[in-house]
Amino acid sequence: MLKLVVLISGGGSNLRALLEAAHDAEYPARVVAVGADRDADGFQHAEHFGVPTFSVPFSSFADRGAWGDELLAQVRQWEPDLVVLSGFMRLVPPRVVEALAPQLINTHPAYLPEFPGAHGVRDAIAAGVEQTGASVIVVDNGVDSGPILAQRRIPVLPGDDESSLHDRIKLVERELLVQTVLDIANGTIDLEQESTA
Ligand code: GAR
């Protein structure tokens, strides 16, 4: 059984999908804790499923390094096999990435390497593309530049704005994330191998 710590910043709809999947006894992963860089709305999903939460507010620390060290300490308490960045909107400091990689994955609302960064959906709309996508990657020390584990194309429809497009992307992200964690748990995806390929 793969033990997951999921890190969020916002509403946690992707977290919710993982919690629902992991509620099924057949699914080979469990969310053991949910962390955030603030008092995130998505904590309600963890509470609904009786999963403990922790918050490491960025503003409470002198610098990014000190914040990252505390985040790592909190994550490690749960002895996770895999850490999932699921709408975690802060760059994780390099020493935290190095400590957790390659058992550190991220979901992103674009077809990487297209539109990396904090505004993947807005940037796709601004670029006027006809299709964008969703990706799940291994986190490395770049911005959304790690090995791609799964991704799917999603059309941009006439009249789409950032919100409507993001809502449709999230439907796909949920499926990709749940499937990717399943693939990692059953060995179909080997994170060590993906990271050295
Ligand atoms: C998701 O679309 C996720 O890919 C994105 O934030 C959203 C969180 O939604 N993350 C990034 O843009 C990271 N660069 P959620 O809180 O409802 O799961």
PDB file of N, CA and C in Angstrom, residues 38-104:
ATOM      1  N   ARG A  38      -0.866  27.260   3.430  1.00  0.00           N
ATOM      2  CA  ARG A  38      -1.834  28.220   3.992  1.00  0.00           C
ATOM      3  C   ARG A  38      -2.999  27.409   4.557  1.00  0.00           C
ATOM      4  N   ASP A  39      -3.982  28.090   5.074  1.00  0.00           N
ATOM      5  CA  ASP A  39      -5.185  27.402   5.543  1.00  0.00           C
ATOM      6  C   ASP A  39      -6.072  27.156   4.318  1.00  0.00           C
ATOM      7  N   ALA A  40      -5.791  26.107   3.594  1.00  0.00           N
ATOM      8  CA  ALA A  40      -6.396  25.894   2.274  1.00  0.00           C
ATOM      9  C   ALA A  40      -7.838  25.396   2.377  1.00  0.00           C
ATOM     10  N   ASP A  41      -8.670  25.876   1.457  1.00  0.00           N
ATOM     11  CA  ASP A  41     -10.067  25.419   1.411  1.00  0.00           C
ATOM     12  C   ASP A  41     -10.150  23.897   1.256  1.00  0.00           C
ATOM     13  N   GLY A  42      -9.193  23.340   0.551  1.00  0.00           N
ATOM     14  CA  GLY A  42      -9.215  21.906   0.261  1.00  0.00           C
ATOM     15  C   GLY A  42      -9.047  21.021   1.484  1.00  0.00           C
ATOM     16  N   PHE A  43      -8.660  21.602   2.619  1.00  0.00           N
ATOM     17  CA  PHE A  43      -8.561  20.802   3.850  1.00  0.00           C
ATOM     18  C   PHE A  43      -9.904  20.144   4.180  1.00  0.00           C
ATOM     19  N   GLN A  44     -11.002  20.796   3.734  1.00  0.00           N
ATOM     20  CA  GLN A  44     -12.319  20.222   4.039  1.00  0.00           C
ATOM     21  C   GLN A  44     -12.459  18.807   3.472  1.00  0.00           C
ATOM     22  N   HIS A  45     -11.813  18.554   2.335  1.00  0.00           N
ATOM     23  CA  HIS A  45     -11.919  17.207   1.741  1.00  0.00           C
ATOM     24  C   HIS A  45     -11.175  16.187   2.614  1.00  0.00           C
ATOM     25  N   ALA A  46      -9.998  16.599   3.109  1.00  0.00           N
ATOM     26  CA  ALA A  46      -9.247  15.712   4.008  1.00  0.00           C
ATOM     27  C   ALA A  46     -10.077  15.426   5.255  1.00  0.00           C
ATOM     28  N   GLU A  47     -10.662  16.483   5.809  1.00  0.00           N
ATOM     29  CA  GLU A  47     -11.448  16.305   7.032  1.00  0.00           C
ATOM     30  C   GLU A  47     -12.632  15.372   6.780  1.00  0.00           C
ATOM     31  N   HIS A  48     -13.246  15.525   5.610  1.00  0.00           N
ATOM     32  CA  HIS A  48     -14.389  14.656   5.265  1.00  0.00           C
ATOM     33  C   HIS A  48     -13.990  13.179   5.302  1.00  0.00           C
ATOM     34  N   PHE A  49     -12.764  12.900   4.882  1.00  0.00           N
ATOM     35  CA  PHE A  49     -12.297  11.506   4.839  1.00  0.00           C
ATOM     36  C   PHE A  49     -11.488  11.130   6.085  1.00  0.00           C
ATOM     37  N   GLY A  50     -11.455  12.026   7.092  1.00  0.00           N
ATOM     38  CA  GLY A  50     -10.753  11.718   8.337  1.00  0.00           C
ATOM     39  C   GLY A  50      -9.242  11.673   8.188  1.00  0.00           C
ATOM     40  N   VAL A  51      -8.721  12.420   7.205  1.00  0.00           N
ATOM     41  CA  VAL A  51      -7.276  12.431   6.965  1.00  0.00           C
ATOM     42  C   VAL A  51      -6.675  13.665   7.647  1.00  0.00           C
ATOM     43  N   PRO A  52      -5.584  13.499   8.420  1.00  0.00           N
ATOM     44  CA  PRO A  52      -4.984  14.648   9.107  1.00  0.00           C
ATOM     45  C   PRO A  52      -4.413  15.689   8.149  1.00  0.00           C
ATOM     46  N   THR A  53      -4.397  16.938   8.599  1.00  0.00           N
ATOM     47  CA  THR A  53      -3.865  18.034   7.783  1.00  0.00           C
ATOM     48  C   THR A  53      -2.774  18.770   8.550  1.00  0.00           C
ATOM     49  N   PHE A  54      -1.904  19.435   7.814  1.00  0.00           N
ATOM     50  CA  PHE A  54      -0.917  20.317   8.436  1.00  0.00           C
ATOM     51  C   PHE A  54      -0.694  21.496   7.521  1.00  0.00           C
ATOM     52  N   SER A  55      -0.379  22.650   8.123  1.00  0.00           N
ATOM     53  CA  SER A  55      -0.130  23.814   7.288  1.00  0.00           C
ATOM     54  C   SER A  55       1.201  24.447   7.677  1.00  0.00           C
ATOM     55  N   VAL A  56       1.966  24.832   6.665  1.00  0.00           N
ATOM     56  CA  VAL A  56       3.268  25.482   6.868  1.00  0.00           C
ATOM     57  C   VAL A  56       3.189  26.814   6.123  1.00  0.00           C
ATOM     58  N   PRO A  57       2.652  27.855   6.774  1.00  0.00           N
ATOM     59  CA  PRO A  57       2.426  29.134   6.081  1.00  0.00           C
ATOM     60  C   PRO A  57       3.745  29.793   5.698  1.00  0.00           C
ATOM     61  N   PHE A  58       3.847  30.112   4.433  1.00  0.00           N
ATOM     62  CA  PHE A  58       5.073  30.708   3.892  1.00  0.00           C
ATOM     63  C   PHE A  58       5.430  31.981   4.660  1.00  0.00           C
ATOM     64  N   SER A  59       4.405  32.763   4.992  1.00  0.00           N
ATOM     65  CA  SER A  59       4.633  34.083   5.608  1.00  0.00           C
ATOM     66  C   SER A  59       5.195  33.978   7.026  1.00  0.00           C
ATOM     67  N   SER A  60       5.168  32.789   7.632  1.00  0.00           N
ATOM     68  CA  SER A  60       5.666  32.645   9.005  1.00  0.00           C
ATOM     69  C   SER A  60       7.169  32.412   9.068  1.00  0.00           C
ATOM     70  N   PHE A  61       7.834  32.365   7.913  1.00  0.00           N
ATOM     71  CA  PHE A  61       9.255  32.016   7.899  1.00  0.00           C
ATOM     72  C   PHE A  61      10.091  33.150   7.305  1.00  0.00           C
ATOM     73  N   ALA A  62      11.341  33.206   7.743  1.00  0.00           N
ATOM     74  CA  ALA A  62      12.216  34.309   7.340  1.00  0.00           C
ATOM     75  C   ALA A  62      12.549  34.245   5.852  1.00  0.00           C
ATOM     76  N   ASP A  63      12.689  33.028   5.331  1.00  0.00           N
ATOM     77  CA  ASP A  63      13.037  32.888   3.917  1.00  0.00           C
ATOM     78  C   ASP A  63      12.535  31.547   3.383  1.00  0.00           C
ATOM     79  N   ARG A  64      12.663  31.390   2.073  1.00  0.00           N
ATOM     80  CA  ARG A  64      12.147  30.187   1.399  1.00  0.00           C
ATOM     81  C   ARG A  64      12.817  28.915   1.928  1.00  0.00           C
ATOM     82  N   GLY A  65      14.117  29.031   2.242  1.00  0.00           N
ATOM     83  CA  GLY A  65      14.845  27.863   2.734  1.00  0.00           C
ATOM     84  C   GLY A  65      14.294  27.375   4.063  1.00  0.00           C
ATOM     85  N   ALA A  66      14.076  28.309   4.977  1.00  0.00           N
ATOM     86  CA  ALA A  66      13.556  27.942   6.305  1.00  0.00           C
ATOM     87  C   ALA A  66      12.149  27.359   6.173  1.00  0.00           C
ATOM     88  N   TRP A  67      11.359  27.959   5.303  1.00  0.00           N
ATOM     89  CA  TRP A  67      10.003  27.433   5.069  1.00  0.00           C
ATOM     90  C   TRP A  67      10.072  26.005   4.504  1.00  0.00           C
ATOM     91  N   GLY A  68      10.954  25.816   3.536  1.00  0.00           N
ATOM     92  CA  GLY A  68      11.093  24.500   2.910  1.00  0.00           C
ATOM     93  C   GLY A  68      11.553  23.442   3.899  1.00  0.00           C
ATOM     94  N   ASP A  69      12.465  23.824   4.795  1.00  0.00           N
ATOM     95  CA  ASP A  69      12.957  22.860   5.790  1.00  0.00           C
ATOM     96  C   ASP A  69      11.825  22.385   6.699  1.00  0.00           C
ATOM     97  N   GLU A  70      10.968  23.323   7.086  1.00  0.00           N
ATOM     98  CA  GLU A  70       9.842  22.936   7.953  1.00  0.00           C
ATOM     99  C   GLU A  70       8.829  22.087   7.166  1.00  0.00           C
ATOM    100  N   LEU A  71       8.603  22.470   5.914  1.00  0.00           N
ATOM    101  CA  LEU A  71       7.695  21.680   5.076  1.00  0.00           C
ATOM    102  C   LEU A  71       8.210  20.241   4.967  1.00  0.00           C
ATOM    103  N   LEU A  72       9.501  20.100   4.716  1.00  0.00           N
ATOM    104  CA  LEU A  72      10.095  18.762   4.589  1.00  0.00           C
ATOM    105  C   LEU A  72       9.959  17.982   5.900  1.00  0.00           C
ATOM    106  N   ALA A  73      10.224  18.654   7.005  1.00  0.00           N
ATOM    107  CA  ALA A  73      10.124  17.979   8.308  1.00  0.00           C
ATOM    108  C   ALA A  73       8.694  17.475   8.541  1.00  0.00           C
ATOM    109  N   GLN A  74       7.719  18.301   8.200  1.00  0.00           N
ATOM    110  CA  GLN A  74       6.307  17.906   8.392  1.00  0.00           C
ATOM    111  C   GLN A  74       5.933  16.743   7.466  1.00  0.00           C
ATOM    112  N   VAL A  75       6.386  16.828   6.233  1.00  0.00           N
ATOM    113  CA  VAL A  75       6.083  15.751   5.273  1.00  0.00           C
ATOM    114  C   VAL A  75       6.692  14.434   5.765  1.00  0.00           C
ATOM    115  N   ARG A  76       7.946  14.505   6.206  1.00  0.00           N
ATOM    116  CA  ARG A  76       8.661  13.271   6.593  1.00  0.00           C
ATOM    117  C   ARG A  76       8.047  12.576   7.798  1.00  0.00           C
ATOM    118  N   GLN A  77       7.402  13.347   8.657  1.00  0.00           N
ATOM    119  CA  GLN A  77       6.744  12.745   9.828  1.00  0.00           C
ATOM    120  C   GLN A  77       5.806  11.624   9.424  1.00  0.00           C
ATOM    121  N   TRP A  78       5.265  11.740   8.207  1.00  0.00           N
ATOM    122  CA  TRP A  78       4.255  10.772   7.759  1.00  0.00           C
ATOM    123  C   TRP A  78       4.875   9.611   6.994  1.00  0.00           C
ATOM    124  N   GLU A  79       6.196   9.641   6.822  1.00  0.00           N
ATOM    125  CA  GLU A  79       6.924   8.561   6.139  1.00  0.00           C
ATOM    126  C   GLU A  79       6.239   8.149   4.830  1.00  0.00           C
ATOM    127  N   PRO A  80       5.982   9.124   3.952  1.00  0.00           N
ATOM    128  CA  PRO A  80       5.273   8.790   2.707  1.00  0.00           C
ATOM    129  C   PRO A  80       6.170   8.032   1.722  1.00  0.00           C
ATOM    130  N   ASP A  81       5.532   7.220   0.883  1.00  0.00           N
ATOM    131  CA  ASP A  81       6.229   6.594  -0.248  1.00  0.00           C
ATOM    132  C   ASP A  81       6.226   7.529  -1.439  1.00  0.00           C
ATOM    133  N   LEU A  82       5.251   8.452  -1.467  1.00  0.00           N
ATOM    134  CA  LEU A  82       5.098   9.361  -2.604  1.00  0.00           C
ATOM    135  C   LEU A  82       4.485  10.668  -2.092  1.00  0.00           C
ATOM    136  N   VAL A  83       5.022  11.795  -2.583  1.00  0.00           N
ATOM    137  CA  VAL A  83       4.463  13.103  -2.244  1.00  0.00           C
ATOM    138  C   VAL A  83       3.865  13.681  -3.531  1.00  0.00           C
ATOM    139  N   VAL A  84       2.615  14.122  -3.444  1.00  0.00           N
ATOM    140  CA  VAL A  84       1.901  14.618  -4.618  1.00  0.00           C
ATOM    141  C   VAL A  84       1.644  16.115  -4.462  1.00  0.00           C
ATOM    142  N   LEU A  85       2.202  16.923  -5.386  1.00  0.00           N
ATOM    143  CA  LEU A  85       1.860  18.339  -5.442  1.00  0.00           C
ATOM    144  C   LEU A  85       0.596  18.443  -6.282  1.00  0.00           C
ATOM    145  N   SER A  86      -0.489  18.825  -5.640  1.00  0.00           N
ATOM    146  CA  SER A  86      -1.792  18.804  -6.297  1.00  0.00           C
ATOM    147  C   SER A  86      -2.403  20.199  -6.180  1.00  0.00           C
ATOM    148  N   GLY A  87      -1.942  21.096  -7.063  1.00  0.00           N
ATOM    149  CA  GLY A  87      -2.359  22.487  -6.925  1.00  0.00           C
ATOM    150  C   GLY A  87      -1.589  23.195  -5.827  1.00  0.00           C
ATOM    151  N   PHE A  88      -0.348  22.762  -5.592  1.00  0.00           N
ATOM    152  CA  PHE A  88       0.526  23.431  -4.611  1.00  0.00           C
ATOM    153  C   PHE A  88       1.230  24.554  -5.364  1.00  0.00           C
ATOM    154  N   MET A  89       0.916  25.798  -5.005  1.00  0.00           N
ATOM    155  CA  MET A  89       1.267  26.925  -5.875  1.00  0.00           C
ATOM    156  C   MET A  89       2.555  27.642  -5.450  1.00  0.00           C
ATOM    157  N   ARG A  90       3.434  26.934  -4.756  1.00  0.00           N
ATOM    158  CA  ARG A  90       4.737  27.524  -4.432  1.00  0.00           C
ATOM    159  C   ARG A  90       5.842  26.626  -4.951  1.00  0.00           C
ATOM    160  N   LEU A  91       6.906  27.281  -5.409  1.00  0.00           N
ATOM    161  CA  LEU A  91       8.082  26.515  -5.831  1.00  0.00           C
ATOM    162  C   LEU A  91       8.695  25.862  -4.604  1.00  0.00           C
ATOM    163  N   VAL A  92       8.962  24.579  -4.726  1.00  0.00           N
ATOM    164  CA  VAL A  92       9.574  23.836  -3.625  1.00  0.00           C
ATOM    165  C   VAL A  92      11.089  24.049  -3.703  1.00  0.00           C
ATOM    166  N   PRO A  93      11.743  24.466  -2.602  1.00  0.00           N
ATOM    167  CA  PRO A  93      13.179  24.738  -2.650  1.00  0.00           C
ATOM    168  C   PRO A  93      13.986  23.510  -3.092  1.00  0.00           C
ATOM    169  N   PRO A  94      15.126  23.755  -3.768  1.00  0.00           N
ATOM    170  CA  PRO A  94      15.917  22.648  -4.305  1.00  0.00           C
ATOM    171  C   PRO A  94      16.261  21.570  -3.281  1.00  0.00           C
ATOM    172  N   ARG A  95      16.584  21.951  -2.052  1.00  0.00           N
ATOM    173  CA  ARG A  95      16.985  20.875  -1.136  1.00  0.00           C
ATOM    174  C   ARG A  95      15.800  20.004  -0.724  1.00  0.00           C
ATOM    175  N   VAL A  96      14.604  20.537  -0.816  1.00  0.00           N
ATOM    176  CA  VAL A  96      13.425  19.711  -0.538  1.00  0.00           C
ATOM    177  C   VAL A  96      13.182  18.762  -1.721  1.00  0.00           C
ATOM    178  N   VAL A  97      13.316  19.290  -2.926  1.00  0.00           N
ATOM    179  CA  VAL A  97      13.174  18.441  -4.113  1.00  0.00           C
ATOM    180  C   VAL A  97      14.206  17.312  -4.060  1.00  0.00           C
ATOM    181  N   GLU A  98      15.453  17.676  -3.747  1.00  0.00           N
ATOM    182  CA  GLU A  98      16.510  16.656  -3.720  1.00  0.00           C
ATOM    183  C   GLU A  98      16.247  15.600  -2.652  1.00  0.00           C
ATOM    184  N   ALA A  99      15.657  16.024  -1.530  1.00  0.00           N
ATOM    185  CA  ALA A  99      15.380  15.073  -0.445  1.00  0.00           C
ATOM    186  C   ALA A  99      14.259  14.100  -0.808  1.00  0.00           C
ATOM    187  N   LEU A 100      13.320  14.540  -1.616  1.00  0.00           N
ATOM    188  CA  LEU A 100      12.123  13.721  -1.883  1.00  0.00           C
ATOM    189  C   LEU A 100      12.164  13.015  -3.244  1.00  0.00           C
ATOM    190  N   ALA A 101      12.872  13.617  -4.200  1.00  0.00           N
ATOM    191  CA  ALA A 101      12.868  13.080  -5.569  1.00  0.00           C
ATOM    192  C   ALA A 101      13.480  11.674  -5.601  1.00  0.00           C
ATOM    193  N   PRO A 102      13.011  10.824  -6.531  1.00  0.00           N
ATOM    194  CA  PRO A 102      11.977  11.100  -7.523  1.00  0.00           C
ATOM    195  C   PRO A 102      10.554  10.790  -7.024  1.00  0.00           C
ATOM    196  N   GLN A 103      10.424  10.565  -5.703  1.00  0.00           N
ATOM    197  CA  GLN A 103       9.078  10.232  -5.201  1.00  0.00           C
ATOM    198  C   GLN A 103       8.293  11.521  -4.934  1.00  0.00           C
ATOM    199  N   LEU A 104       8.327  12.426  -5.900  1.00  0.00           N
ATOM    200  CA  LEU A 104       7.663  13.728  -5.784  1.00  0.00           C
ATOM    201  C   LEU A 104       7.078  14.047  -7.152  1.00  0.00           C
TER     202      LEU A 104
END
